[in-house]
CSV table of C-alpha atoms in Angstrom, one decimal:
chain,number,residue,atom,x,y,z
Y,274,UNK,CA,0.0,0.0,0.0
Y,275,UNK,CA,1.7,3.4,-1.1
Y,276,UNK,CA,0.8,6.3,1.3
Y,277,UNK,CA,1.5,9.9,0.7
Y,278,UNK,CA,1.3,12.7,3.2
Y,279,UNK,CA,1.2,16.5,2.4
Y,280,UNK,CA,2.6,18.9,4.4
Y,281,UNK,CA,3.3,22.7,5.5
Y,282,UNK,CA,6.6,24.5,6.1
Y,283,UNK,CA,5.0,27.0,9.1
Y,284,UNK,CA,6.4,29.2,11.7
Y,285,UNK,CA,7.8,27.4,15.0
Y,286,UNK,CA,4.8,27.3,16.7
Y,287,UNK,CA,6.3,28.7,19.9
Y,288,UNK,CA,7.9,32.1,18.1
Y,289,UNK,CA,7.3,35.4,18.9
Y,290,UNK,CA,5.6,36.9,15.6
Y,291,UNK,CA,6.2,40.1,14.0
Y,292,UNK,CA,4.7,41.2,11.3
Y,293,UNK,CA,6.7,43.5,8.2
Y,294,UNK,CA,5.8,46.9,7.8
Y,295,UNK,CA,2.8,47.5,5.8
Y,296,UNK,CA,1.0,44.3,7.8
Y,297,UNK,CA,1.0,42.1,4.6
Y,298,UNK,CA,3.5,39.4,5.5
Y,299,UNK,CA,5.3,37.7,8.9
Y,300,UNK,CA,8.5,39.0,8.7
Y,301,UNK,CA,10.8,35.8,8.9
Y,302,UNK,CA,14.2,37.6,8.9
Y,303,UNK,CA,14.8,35.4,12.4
Y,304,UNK,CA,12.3,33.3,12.1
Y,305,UNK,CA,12.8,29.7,12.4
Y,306,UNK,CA,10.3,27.1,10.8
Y,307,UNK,CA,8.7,23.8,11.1
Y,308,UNK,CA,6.1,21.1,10.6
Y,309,UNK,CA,2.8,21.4,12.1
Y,310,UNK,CA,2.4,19.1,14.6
Y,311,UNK,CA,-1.2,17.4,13.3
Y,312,UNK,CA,1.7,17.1,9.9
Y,313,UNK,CA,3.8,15.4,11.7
Y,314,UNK,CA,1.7,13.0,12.9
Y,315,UNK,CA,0.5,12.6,9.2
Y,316,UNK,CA,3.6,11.9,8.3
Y,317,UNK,CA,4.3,8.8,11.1
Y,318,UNK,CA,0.6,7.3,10.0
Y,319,UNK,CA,2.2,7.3,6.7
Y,320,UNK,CA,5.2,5.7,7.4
Y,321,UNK,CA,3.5,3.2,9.8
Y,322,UNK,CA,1.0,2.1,7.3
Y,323,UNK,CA,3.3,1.9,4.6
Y,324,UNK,CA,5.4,-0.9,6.2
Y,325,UNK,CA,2.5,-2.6,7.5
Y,326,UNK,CA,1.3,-3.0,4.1
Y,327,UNK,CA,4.5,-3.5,2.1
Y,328,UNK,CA,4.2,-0.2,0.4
Y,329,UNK,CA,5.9,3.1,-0.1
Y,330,UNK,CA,5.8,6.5,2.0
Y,331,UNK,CA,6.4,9.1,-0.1
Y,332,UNK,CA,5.9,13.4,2.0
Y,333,UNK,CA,4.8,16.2,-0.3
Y,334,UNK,CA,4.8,19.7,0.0
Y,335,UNK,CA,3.9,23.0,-2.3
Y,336,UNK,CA,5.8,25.6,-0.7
Y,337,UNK,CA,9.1,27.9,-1.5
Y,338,UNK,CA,12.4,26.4,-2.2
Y,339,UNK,CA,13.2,26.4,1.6
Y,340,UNK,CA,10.5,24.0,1.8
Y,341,UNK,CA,13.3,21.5,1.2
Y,342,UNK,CA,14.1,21.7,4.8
Y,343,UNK,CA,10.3,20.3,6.1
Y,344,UNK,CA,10.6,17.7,3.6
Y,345,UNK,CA,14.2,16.7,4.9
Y,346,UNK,CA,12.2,15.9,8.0
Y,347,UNK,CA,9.8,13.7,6.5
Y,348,UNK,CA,12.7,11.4,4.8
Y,349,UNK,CA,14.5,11.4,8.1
Y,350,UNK,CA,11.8,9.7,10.0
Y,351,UNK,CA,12.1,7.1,6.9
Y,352,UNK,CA,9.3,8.1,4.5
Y,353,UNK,CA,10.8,6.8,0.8
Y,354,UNK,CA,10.6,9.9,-1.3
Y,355,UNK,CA,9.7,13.7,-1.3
Y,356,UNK,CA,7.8,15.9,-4.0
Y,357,UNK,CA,8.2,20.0,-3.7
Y,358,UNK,CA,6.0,22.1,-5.8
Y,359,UNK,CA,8.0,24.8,-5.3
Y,360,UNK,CA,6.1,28.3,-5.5
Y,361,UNK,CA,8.0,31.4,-5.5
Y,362,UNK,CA,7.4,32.2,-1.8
Y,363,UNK,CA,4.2,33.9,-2.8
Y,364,UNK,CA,1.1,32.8,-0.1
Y,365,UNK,CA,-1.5,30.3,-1.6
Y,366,UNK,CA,-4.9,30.1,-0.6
Y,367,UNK,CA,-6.2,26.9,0.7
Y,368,UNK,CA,-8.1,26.5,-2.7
Y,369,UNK,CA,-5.2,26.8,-4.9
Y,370,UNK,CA,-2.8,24.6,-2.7
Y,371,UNK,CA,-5.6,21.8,-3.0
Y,372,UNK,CA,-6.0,22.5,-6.5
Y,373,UNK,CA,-2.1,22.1,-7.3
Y,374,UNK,CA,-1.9,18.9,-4.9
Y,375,UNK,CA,-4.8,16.9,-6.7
Y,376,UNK,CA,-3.7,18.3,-10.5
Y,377,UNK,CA,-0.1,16.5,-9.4
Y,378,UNK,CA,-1.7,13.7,-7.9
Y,379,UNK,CA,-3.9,13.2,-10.6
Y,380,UNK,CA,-1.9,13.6,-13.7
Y,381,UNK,CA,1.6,11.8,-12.1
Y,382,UNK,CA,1.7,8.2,-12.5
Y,383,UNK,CA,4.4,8.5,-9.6
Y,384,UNK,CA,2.5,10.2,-6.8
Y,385,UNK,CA,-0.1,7.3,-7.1
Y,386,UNK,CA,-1.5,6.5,-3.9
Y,387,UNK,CA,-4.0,4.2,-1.8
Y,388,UNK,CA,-4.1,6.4,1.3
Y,389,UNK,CA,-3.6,10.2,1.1
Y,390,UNK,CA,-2.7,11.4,4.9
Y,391,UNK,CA,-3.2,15.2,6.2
Y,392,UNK,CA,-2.7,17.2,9.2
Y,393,UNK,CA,-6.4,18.2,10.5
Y,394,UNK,CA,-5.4,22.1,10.4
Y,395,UNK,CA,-2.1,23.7,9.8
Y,396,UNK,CA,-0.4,25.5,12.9
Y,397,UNK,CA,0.0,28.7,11.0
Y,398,UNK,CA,-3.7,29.0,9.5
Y,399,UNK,CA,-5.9,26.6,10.6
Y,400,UNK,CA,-8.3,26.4,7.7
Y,401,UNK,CA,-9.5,22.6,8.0
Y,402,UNK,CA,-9.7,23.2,4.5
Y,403,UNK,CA,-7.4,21.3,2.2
Y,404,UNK,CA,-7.6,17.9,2.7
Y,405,UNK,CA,-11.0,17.6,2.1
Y,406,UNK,CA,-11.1,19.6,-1.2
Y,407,UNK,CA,-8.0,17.0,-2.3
Y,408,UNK,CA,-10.0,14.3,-1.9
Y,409,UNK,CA,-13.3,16.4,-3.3
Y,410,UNK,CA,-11.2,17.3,-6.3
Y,411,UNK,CA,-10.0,13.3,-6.7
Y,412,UNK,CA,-13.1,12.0,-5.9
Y,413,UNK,CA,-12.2,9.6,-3.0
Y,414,UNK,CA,-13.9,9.5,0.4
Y,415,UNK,CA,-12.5,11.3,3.0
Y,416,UNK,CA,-12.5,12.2,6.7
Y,417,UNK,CA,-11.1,14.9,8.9
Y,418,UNK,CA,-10.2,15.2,13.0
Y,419,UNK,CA,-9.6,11.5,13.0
Y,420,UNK,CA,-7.5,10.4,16.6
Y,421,UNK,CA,-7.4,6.7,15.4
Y,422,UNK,CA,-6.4,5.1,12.2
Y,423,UNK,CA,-5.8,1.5,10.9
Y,424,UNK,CA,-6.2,-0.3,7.7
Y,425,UNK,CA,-8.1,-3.8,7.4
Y,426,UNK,CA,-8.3,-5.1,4.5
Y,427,UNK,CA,-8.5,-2.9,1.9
Y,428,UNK,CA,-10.8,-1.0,4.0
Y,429,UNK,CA,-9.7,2.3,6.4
Y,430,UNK,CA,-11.5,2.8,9.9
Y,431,UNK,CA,-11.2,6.0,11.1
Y,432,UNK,CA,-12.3,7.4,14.3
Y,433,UNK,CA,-12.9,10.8,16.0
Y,434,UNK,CA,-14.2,11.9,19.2
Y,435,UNK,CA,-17.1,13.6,19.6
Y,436,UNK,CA,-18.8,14.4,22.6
Y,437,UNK,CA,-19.9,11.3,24.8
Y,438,UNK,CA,-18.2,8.7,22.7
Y,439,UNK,CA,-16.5,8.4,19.8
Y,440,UNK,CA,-17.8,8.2,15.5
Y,441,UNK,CA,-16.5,5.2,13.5
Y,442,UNK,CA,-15.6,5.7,9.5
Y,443,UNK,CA,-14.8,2.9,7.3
Y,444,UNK,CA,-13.6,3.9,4.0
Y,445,UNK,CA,-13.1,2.1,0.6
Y,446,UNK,CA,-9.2,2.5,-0.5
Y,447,UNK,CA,-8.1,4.8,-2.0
Y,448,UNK,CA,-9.3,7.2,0.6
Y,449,UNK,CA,-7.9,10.3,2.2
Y,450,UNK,CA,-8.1,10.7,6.0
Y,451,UNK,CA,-7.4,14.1,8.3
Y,452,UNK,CA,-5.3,13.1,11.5
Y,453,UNK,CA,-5.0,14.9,14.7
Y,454,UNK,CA,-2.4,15.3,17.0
Y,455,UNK,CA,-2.0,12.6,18.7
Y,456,UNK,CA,-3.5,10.1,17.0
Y,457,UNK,CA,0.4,8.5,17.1
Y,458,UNK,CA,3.6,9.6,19.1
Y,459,UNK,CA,6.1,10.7,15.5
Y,460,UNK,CA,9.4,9.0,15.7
Y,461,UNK,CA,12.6,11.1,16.7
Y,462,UNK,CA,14.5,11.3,13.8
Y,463,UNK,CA,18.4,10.3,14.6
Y,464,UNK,CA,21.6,12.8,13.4
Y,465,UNK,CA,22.6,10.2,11.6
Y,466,UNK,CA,19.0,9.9,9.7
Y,467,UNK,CA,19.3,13.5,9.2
Y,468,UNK,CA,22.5,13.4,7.7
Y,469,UNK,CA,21.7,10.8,5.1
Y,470,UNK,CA,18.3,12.4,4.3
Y,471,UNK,CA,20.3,15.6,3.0
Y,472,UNK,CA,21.7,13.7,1.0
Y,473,UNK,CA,18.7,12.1,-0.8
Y,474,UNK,CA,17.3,13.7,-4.0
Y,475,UNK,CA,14.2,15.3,-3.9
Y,476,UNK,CA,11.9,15.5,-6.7
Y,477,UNK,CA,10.7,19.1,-8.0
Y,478,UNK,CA,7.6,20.1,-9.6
Y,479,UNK,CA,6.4,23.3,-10.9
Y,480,UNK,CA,2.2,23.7,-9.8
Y,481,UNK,CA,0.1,25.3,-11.5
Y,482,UNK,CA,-0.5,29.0,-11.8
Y,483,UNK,CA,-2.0,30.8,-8.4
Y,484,UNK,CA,-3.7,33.2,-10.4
Y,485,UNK,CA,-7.2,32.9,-9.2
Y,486,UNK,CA,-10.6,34.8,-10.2
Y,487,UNK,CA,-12.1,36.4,-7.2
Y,488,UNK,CA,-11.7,34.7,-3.8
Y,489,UNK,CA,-10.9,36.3,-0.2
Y,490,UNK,CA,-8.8,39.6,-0.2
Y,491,UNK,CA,-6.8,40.2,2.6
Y,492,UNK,CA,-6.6,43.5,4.5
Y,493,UNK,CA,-4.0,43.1,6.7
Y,494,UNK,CA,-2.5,41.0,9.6
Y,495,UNK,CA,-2.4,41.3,13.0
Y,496,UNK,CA,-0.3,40.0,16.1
Y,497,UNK,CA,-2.1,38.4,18.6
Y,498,UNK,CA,-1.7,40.0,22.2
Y,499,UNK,CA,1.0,38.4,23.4
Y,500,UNK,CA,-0.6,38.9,26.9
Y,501,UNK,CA,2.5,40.4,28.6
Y,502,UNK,CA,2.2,42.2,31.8
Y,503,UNK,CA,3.6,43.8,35.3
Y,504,UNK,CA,4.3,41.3,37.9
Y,505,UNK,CA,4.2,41.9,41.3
Y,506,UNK,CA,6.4,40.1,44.1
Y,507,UNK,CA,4.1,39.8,47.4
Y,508,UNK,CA,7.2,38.6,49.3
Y,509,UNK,CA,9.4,35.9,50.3
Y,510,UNK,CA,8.2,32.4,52.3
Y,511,UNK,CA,6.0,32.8,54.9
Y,512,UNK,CA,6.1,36.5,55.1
Y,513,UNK,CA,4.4,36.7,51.9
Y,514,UNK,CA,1.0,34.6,53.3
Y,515,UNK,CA,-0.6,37.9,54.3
Y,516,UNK,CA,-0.4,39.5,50.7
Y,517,UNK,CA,-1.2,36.5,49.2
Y,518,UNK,CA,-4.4,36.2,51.3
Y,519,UNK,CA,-5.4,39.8,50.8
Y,520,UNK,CA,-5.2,40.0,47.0
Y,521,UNK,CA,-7.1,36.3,46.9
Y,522,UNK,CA,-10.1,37.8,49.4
Y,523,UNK,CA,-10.2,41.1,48.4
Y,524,UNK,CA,-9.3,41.3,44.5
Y,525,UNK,CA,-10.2,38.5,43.4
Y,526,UNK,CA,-12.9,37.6,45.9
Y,527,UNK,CA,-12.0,34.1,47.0
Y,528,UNK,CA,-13.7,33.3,50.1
């Protein structure tokens, strides 16, 4: 069974943000990057399903040329291959990534797959959007927020939580499926996987045009409040019981 799982080259999730001047674009000038973690989880279902089923793991990505660095990841956690459509930097839309993933799915004899993994959202936008217009767009079922996944004879069962219990899916193959985080613990990539996965090729494909007819336009972007403050020390030990008592009854009216 061949997998392939698609991912995003996003901000580390636990960098401050700054945005450029004129609010269009995160300025990245030190900025580090990384996989979402729903991705990476993606990725490890991949992998683990692949050699359960005597297939291939192959990790795609449409991003910029840096992009190469995410993918990197995904070969040194052992998936067999990686595709980049590499875009000029320029931000796609969730409708015109899924567009470029299924036209290269679809017309590549190589990126053939039986199950088609993605992250549920991405860290940076959260859209919950792409995967399930891949699989609209290929015409396969799919399902998104899934927390358990296994393969049974030619047949995917997927489950979510939901409130009070949990929803079962089985899906025909090929299929594509939405994971969560935690659905599976990713395997730690070793130094020495890293330094042979630089040194495996990694296949380039140009997507198709971004150019789009109407659609969202964006204003701007803004930070989020980073929710800094004053702090105030009520003391030391034992001496500090008083203060601490005070502000609990009094401002904050703990009785």
């Amino acid at each position: 069974m061949d997998t392939l799982a698609c991912i995003k080259r996003v901000p580390d999730t636990g960098a401050k943000i700054t945005l450029t001047d004129d609010d269009q674009h995160i300025d990245a000038s030190n900025l580090g990057f990384t996989i979402s973690p729903h991705e990476e989880c993606a990725i490890e279902a991949a992998i683990q399903q692949a050699d359960a089923h005597e297939g291939t793991a192959t990790v795609l990505s449409l991003g910029p040329p840096d992009a190469e660095e995410q993918l990197r990841t995904g070969l040194a956690m052992t998936a067999d291959d990686a595709v980049l459509l590499e875009t000029e930097g320029e931000e796609w839309r969730p409708r015109e990534t899924a567009a470029a993933i299924a036209e290269a799915v679809r017309d590549d004899a190589d990126l053939g797959f039986d199950l088609l993994l993605f992250g549920d959202e991405s860290a940076d936008a959260g859209n919950h959007q792409v995967g399930v217009r891949v699989a609209e767009a290929l015409d396969v079922p799919f399902v998104g927020g899934v927390s358990h996944l296994d393969v049974e004879d030619g047949t995917v069962v997927a489950k979510r939580d939901v409130t009070g219990g949990m929803e079962v899916y089985e899906l025909d193959l090929p299929a594509a499926v939405g994971v969560k985080e935690g659905v599976n613990e990713p395997r730690y990539a070793s130094m020495r996987a890293k330094m042979q996965a630089r040194k495996q090729s990694i296949q380039r494909r140009d997507p198709p045009s971004s150019e789009f007819a109407g659609g969202i336009e964006k204003l701007r972007l803004e930070a989020p409040d980073t929710g800094e403050g004053d702090a105030e020390v009520l003391g030391e030990g034992v001496d500090a019981v008083p203060a601490v008592a005070g502000l609990l009854e009094n401002e904050l009216e703990v009785t």
